[in-house]
XYZ file of C-alpha atoms in Angstrom:
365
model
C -5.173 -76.279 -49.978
C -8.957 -74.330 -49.875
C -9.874 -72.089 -51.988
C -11.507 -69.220 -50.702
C -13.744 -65.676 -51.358
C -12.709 -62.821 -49.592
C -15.886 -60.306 -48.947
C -14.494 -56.745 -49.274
C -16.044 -53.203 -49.438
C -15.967 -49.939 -47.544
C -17.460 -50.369 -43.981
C -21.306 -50.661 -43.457
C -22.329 -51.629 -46.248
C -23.480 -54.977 -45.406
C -20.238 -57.297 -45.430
C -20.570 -58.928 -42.462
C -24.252 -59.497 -42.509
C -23.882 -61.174 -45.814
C -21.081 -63.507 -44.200
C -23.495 -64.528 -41.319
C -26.122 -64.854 -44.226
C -24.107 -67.349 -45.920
C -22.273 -69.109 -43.000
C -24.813 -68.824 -39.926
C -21.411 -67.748 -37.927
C -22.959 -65.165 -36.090
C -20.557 -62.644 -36.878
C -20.333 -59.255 -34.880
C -22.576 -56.671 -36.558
C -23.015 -53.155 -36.045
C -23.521 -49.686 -37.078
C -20.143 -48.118 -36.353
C -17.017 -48.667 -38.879
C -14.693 -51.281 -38.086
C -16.722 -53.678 -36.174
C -14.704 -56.138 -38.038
C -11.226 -56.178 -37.458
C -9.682 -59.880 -37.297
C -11.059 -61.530 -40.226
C -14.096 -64.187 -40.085
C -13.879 -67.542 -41.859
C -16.455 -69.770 -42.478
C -17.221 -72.861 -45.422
C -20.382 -72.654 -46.694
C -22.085 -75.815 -48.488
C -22.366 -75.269 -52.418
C -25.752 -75.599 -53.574
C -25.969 -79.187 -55.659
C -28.932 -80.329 -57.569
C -26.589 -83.308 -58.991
C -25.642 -84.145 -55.989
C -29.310 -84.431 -54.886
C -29.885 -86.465 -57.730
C -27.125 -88.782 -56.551
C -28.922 -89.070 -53.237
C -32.016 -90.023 -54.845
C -30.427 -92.848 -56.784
C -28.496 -94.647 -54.078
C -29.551 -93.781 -51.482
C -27.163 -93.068 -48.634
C -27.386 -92.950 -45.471
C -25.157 -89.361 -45.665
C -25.572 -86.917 -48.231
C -22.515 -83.848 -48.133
C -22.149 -81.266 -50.415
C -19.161 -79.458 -51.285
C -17.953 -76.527 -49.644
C -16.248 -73.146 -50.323
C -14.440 -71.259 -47.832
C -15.553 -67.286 -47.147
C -13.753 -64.873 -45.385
C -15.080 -61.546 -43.910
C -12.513 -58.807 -44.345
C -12.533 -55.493 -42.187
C -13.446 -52.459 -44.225
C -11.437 -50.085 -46.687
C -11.625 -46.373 -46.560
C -9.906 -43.947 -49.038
C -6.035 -43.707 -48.669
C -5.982 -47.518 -46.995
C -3.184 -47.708 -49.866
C -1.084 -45.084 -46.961
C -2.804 -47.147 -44.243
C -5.752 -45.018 -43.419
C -8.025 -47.264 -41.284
C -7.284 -50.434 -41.124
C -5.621 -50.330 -44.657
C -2.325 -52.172 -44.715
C -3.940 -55.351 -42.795
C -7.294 -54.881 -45.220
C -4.894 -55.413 -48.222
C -2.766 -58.197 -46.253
C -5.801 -60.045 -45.711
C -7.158 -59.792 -49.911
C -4.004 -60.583 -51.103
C -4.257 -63.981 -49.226
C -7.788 -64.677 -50.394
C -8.355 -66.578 -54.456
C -11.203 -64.126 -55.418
C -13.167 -61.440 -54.106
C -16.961 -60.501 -53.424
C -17.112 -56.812 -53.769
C -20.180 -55.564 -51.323
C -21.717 -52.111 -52.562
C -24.485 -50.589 -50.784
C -27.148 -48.934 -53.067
C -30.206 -48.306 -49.639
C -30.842 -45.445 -47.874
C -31.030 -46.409 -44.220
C -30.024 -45.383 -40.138
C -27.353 -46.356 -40.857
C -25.108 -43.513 -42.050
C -22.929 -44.212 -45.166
C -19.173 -43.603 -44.680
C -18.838 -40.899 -47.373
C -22.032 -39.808 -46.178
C -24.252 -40.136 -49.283
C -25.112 -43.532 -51.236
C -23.220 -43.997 -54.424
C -22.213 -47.616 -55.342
C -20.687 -46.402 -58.694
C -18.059 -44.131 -56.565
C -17.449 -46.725 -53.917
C -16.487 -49.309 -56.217
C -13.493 -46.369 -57.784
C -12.503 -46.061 -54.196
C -11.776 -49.485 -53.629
C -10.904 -50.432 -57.135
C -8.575 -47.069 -57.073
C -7.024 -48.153 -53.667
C -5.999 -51.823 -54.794
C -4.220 -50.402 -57.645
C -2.493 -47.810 -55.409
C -1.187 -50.596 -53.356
C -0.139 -53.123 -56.269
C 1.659 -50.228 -58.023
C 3.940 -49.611 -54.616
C 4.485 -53.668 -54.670
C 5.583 -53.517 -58.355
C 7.767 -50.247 -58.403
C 10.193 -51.998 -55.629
C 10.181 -55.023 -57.184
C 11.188 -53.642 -60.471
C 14.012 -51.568 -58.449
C 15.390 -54.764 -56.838
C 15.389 -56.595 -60.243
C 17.426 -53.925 -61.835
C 19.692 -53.745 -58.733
C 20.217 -56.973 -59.341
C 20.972 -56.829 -62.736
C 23.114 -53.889 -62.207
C 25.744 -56.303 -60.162
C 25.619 -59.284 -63.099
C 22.199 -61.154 -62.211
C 20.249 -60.740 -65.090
C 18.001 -63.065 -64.630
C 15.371 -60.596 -63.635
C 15.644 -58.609 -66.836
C 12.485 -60.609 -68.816
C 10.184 -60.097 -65.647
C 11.702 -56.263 -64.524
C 10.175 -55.426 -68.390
C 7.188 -57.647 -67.436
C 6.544 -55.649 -64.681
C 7.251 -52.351 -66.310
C 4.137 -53.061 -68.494
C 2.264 -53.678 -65.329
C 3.377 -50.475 -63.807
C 2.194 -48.149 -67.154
C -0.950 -50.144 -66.784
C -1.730 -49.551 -62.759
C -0.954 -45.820 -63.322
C -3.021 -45.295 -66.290
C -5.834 -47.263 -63.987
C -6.480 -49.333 -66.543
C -7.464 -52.229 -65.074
C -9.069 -53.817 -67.212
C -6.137 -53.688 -69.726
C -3.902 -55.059 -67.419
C -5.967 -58.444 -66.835
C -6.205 -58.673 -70.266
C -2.665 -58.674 -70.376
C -1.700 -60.558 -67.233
C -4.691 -63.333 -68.607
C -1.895 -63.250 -72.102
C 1.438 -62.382 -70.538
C 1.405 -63.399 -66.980
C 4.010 -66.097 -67.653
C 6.628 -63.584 -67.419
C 6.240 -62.542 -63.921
C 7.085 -64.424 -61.404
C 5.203 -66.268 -58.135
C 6.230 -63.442 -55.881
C 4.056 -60.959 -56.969
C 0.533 -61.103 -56.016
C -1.654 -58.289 -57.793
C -4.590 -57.265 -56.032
C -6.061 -55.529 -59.282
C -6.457 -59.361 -61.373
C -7.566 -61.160 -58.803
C -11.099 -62.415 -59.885
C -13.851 -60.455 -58.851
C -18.063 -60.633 -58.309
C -19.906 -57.821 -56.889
C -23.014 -58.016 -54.564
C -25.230 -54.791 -54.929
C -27.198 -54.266 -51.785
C -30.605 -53.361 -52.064
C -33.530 -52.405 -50.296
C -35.919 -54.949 -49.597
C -38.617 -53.661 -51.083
C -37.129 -53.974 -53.834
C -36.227 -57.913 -54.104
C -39.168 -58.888 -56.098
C -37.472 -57.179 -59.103
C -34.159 -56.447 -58.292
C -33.046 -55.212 -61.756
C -35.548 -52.591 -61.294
C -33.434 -51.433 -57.943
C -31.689 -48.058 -57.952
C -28.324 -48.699 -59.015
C -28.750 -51.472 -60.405
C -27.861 -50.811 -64.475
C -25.256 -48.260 -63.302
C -23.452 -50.583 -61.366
C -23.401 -53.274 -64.275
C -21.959 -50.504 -66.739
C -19.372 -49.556 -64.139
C -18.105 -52.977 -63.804
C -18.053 -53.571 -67.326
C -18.433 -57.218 -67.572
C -15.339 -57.687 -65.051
C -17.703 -60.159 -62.771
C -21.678 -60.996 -62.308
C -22.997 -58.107 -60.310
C -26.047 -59.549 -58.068
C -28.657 -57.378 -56.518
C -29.704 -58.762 -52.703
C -31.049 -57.454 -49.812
C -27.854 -58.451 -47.701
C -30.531 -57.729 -44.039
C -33.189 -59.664 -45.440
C -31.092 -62.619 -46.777
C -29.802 -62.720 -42.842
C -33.020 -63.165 -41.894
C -34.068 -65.646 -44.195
C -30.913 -67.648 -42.922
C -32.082 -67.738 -39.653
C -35.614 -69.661 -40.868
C -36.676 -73.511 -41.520
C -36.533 -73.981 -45.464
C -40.213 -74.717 -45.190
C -40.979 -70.979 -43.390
C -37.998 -69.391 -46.087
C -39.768 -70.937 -49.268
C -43.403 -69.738 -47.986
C -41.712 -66.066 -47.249
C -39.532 -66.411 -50.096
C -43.018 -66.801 -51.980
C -45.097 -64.302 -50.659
C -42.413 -61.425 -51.451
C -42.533 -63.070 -54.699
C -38.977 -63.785 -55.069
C -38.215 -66.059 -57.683
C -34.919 -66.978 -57.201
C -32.667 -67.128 -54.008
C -29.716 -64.392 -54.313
C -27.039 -66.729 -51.906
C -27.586 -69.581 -53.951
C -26.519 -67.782 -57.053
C -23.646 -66.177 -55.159
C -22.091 -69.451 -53.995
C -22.431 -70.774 -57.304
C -20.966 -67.797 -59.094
C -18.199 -67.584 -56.665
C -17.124 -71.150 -57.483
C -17.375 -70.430 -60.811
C -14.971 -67.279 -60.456
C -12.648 -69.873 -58.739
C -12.116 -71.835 -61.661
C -13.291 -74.752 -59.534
C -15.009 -78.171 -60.250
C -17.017 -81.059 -58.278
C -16.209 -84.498 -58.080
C -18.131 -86.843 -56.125
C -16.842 -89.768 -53.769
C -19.101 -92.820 -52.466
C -17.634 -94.554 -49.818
C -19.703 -96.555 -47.306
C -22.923 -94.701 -46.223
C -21.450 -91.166 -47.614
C -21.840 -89.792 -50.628
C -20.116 -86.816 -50.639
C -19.307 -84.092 -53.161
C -15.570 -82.306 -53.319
C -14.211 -79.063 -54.832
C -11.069 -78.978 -56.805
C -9.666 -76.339 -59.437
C -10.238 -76.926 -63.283
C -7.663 -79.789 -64.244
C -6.445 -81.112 -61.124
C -5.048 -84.371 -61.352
C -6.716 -87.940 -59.505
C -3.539 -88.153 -57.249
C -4.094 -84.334 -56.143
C -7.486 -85.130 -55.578
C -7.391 -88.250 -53.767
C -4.890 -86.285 -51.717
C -7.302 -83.603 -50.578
C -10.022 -86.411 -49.505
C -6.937 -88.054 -47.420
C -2.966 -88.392 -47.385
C -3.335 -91.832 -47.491
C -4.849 -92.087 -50.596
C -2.405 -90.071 -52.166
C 0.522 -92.029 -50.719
C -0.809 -95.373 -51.509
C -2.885 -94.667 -55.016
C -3.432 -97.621 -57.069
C -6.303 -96.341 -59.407
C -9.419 -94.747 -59.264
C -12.882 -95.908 -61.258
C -14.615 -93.055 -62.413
C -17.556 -92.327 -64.197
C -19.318 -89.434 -65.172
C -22.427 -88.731 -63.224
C -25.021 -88.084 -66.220
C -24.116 -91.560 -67.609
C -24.569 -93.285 -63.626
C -28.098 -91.214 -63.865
C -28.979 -92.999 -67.694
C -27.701 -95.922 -66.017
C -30.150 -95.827 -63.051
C -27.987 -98.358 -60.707
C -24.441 -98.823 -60.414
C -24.560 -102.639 -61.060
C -26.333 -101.022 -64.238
C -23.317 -99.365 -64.894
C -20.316 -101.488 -64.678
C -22.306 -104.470 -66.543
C -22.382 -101.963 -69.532
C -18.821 -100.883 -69.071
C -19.961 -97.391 -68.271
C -16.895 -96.937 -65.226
C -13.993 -96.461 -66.627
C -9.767 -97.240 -64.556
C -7.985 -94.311 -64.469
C -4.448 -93.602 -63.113
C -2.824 -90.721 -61.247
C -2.256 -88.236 -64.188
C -6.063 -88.309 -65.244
C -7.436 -84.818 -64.903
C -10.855 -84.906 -63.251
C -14.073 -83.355 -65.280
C -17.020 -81.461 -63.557
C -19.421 -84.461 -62.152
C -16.894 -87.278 -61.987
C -17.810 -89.652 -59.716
C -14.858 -91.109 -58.376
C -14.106 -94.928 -56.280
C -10.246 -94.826 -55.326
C -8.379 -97.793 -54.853
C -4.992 -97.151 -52.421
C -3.210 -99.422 -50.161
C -2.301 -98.219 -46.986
């Protein structure tokens, strides 16, 4: 199953420029609210150096990163929690996403804001205000039904209904922050059923103006928006427009713009990186044939899991896998290097993969 990053924020303020930006998709963009309304996906390749290190040393014929899904969600306005605007499918659509890129729009522009003045700081409340709204609604019927239920001799429910109560006091105190503390400690007691908008994991993407991408921590904004968030996620400054355009260039005529605005870094690289980070995920690497080709899999996933996700086949007919990490296939500068010095290691079905494995499976079909 993909993991993927849900884009969310209150409408224009640059959400689905930054999907085309990362995907190329070509998604509708305009200046009225709402121009999204059925949500875009699109998989964007991870940025890789090992993996272009790998290419370098065997040299394949095929070189394919790994890739993370995003999803453009339509826009939240105040009271989507009562289903003002397109509320109660906004918050259908996050709750089905793994983590969320918060968009918040710190330029001045023709394009009119939607509370009609910029304030990043505020818009970030709204939303963060509006998915506690909604959780707290989810919880207080699930804590009725659990005591309804214990009422006629289940009581099962009774651990998780007290669970849930601390959840509750939490939400309505808005202390968010608090509660992933606690969920991060004490999540065991509640149960797969409820799905709490408030913890998922979150990164924020501060939209600047492009003049000011040459030092984005000097942008308006900028320090407010990292006290705000308070160390809940990386906050990242980019001009969402100009990263759009950039998309649409040759890497050579990006690098030599890139350059002469004096950019040092590039702002979508970071954000695909940070957002598999915030998705707890790893790579592993696969050579098979021509292809060398990288994979994404969550923090302790097991071979057979993986070798599942590259095919159903694999999984069904797993007889081991050879692994080696690739930092010790890089000392080893050839593979024949590294099985004469006992460098690749069998492993069976319950080994957990590590960041950089590099992985041969052996499966009968």
């Amino acid at each position: 199953m993909s993991m993927a990053l849900g884009i969310v924020g209150l409408p224009n303020v640059g959400k689905s420029t930054l999907f085309n930006a990362l995907t190329g998709a070509g998604a509708a963009v305009d200046i009225y609210p709402f121009t999204t309304v059925d949500p875009n996906v699109g998989v964007v390749a991870v940025p890789d150096l090992r993996l272009d290190r790998l290419g370098e040393l065997l040299q394949p014929k095929k070189l394919s990163p790994a890739r993370v899904e995003f999803v453009d969600i339509a826009g939240l306005v105040e009271g989507a929690s009562r289903g003002e605007g397109l509320g109660n499918q906004f918050l259908a659509r996050v709750r089905e996403v793994d983590g969320i890129v918060h968009v918040l729009r710190s330029f001045e522009g023709d394009v009119a804001h939607i509370s009609g003045m910029v304030d990043p700081v505020r818009d970030l409340e709204i939303i963060q205000t509006e998915l506690a709204i909604a959780d707290l609604e989810i919880v207080e019927r699930r804590i009725d039904r659990l005591k309804s239920a214990a009422r006629k001799g289940d009581k099962s429910g009774i651990s998780e209904a007290e669970a849930l109560e601390k959840v509750r006091d939490l939400l309505s105190a808005f202390s968010l922050t608090e509660l992933r503390k606690w969920v991060i400690a004490e999540g065991h007691h509640l149960r797969g059923e409820i799905s709490l908008l408030s913890t998922k994991p979150v990164m924020y993407v501060l939209n600047i103006p492009e003049a000011c991408v040459s030092e984005p921590a000097s942008a308006a904004w900028v320090r407010e928006t990292i006290e705000a968030v308070d160390g809940e996620g990386p906050v990242i400054p980019m001009s969402v427009k100009l990263e759009g355009e950039l998309a649409g260039m040759s890497r050579a005529d990006e690098e030599a713009f890139r350059k002469e605005l004096n950019m040092k870094s590039r702002p979508i690289d970071r954000l695909i990186t940070e957002g598999t980070r915030l998705l707890r995920l790893i790579t592993f690497y696969t050579i098979k044939g021509e292809e060398t080709r990288g994979w994404m899999v969550k923090e302790g996933t097991s071979m057979l899991a993986a070798a599942g996700k590259i095919h159903s086949d694999m999984e069904r007919g797993f007889i081991k896998a050879e692994v080696i990490p690739c930092e010790e296939l890089f000392a080893a500068k050839s593979m024949a290097k590294a099985r004469e010095s006992g460098k690749v290691g069998a492993e069976g079905k319950e080994y957990r993969l590590r960041d950089g494995d590099v992985v041969w499976i052996h499966f009968k079909v």
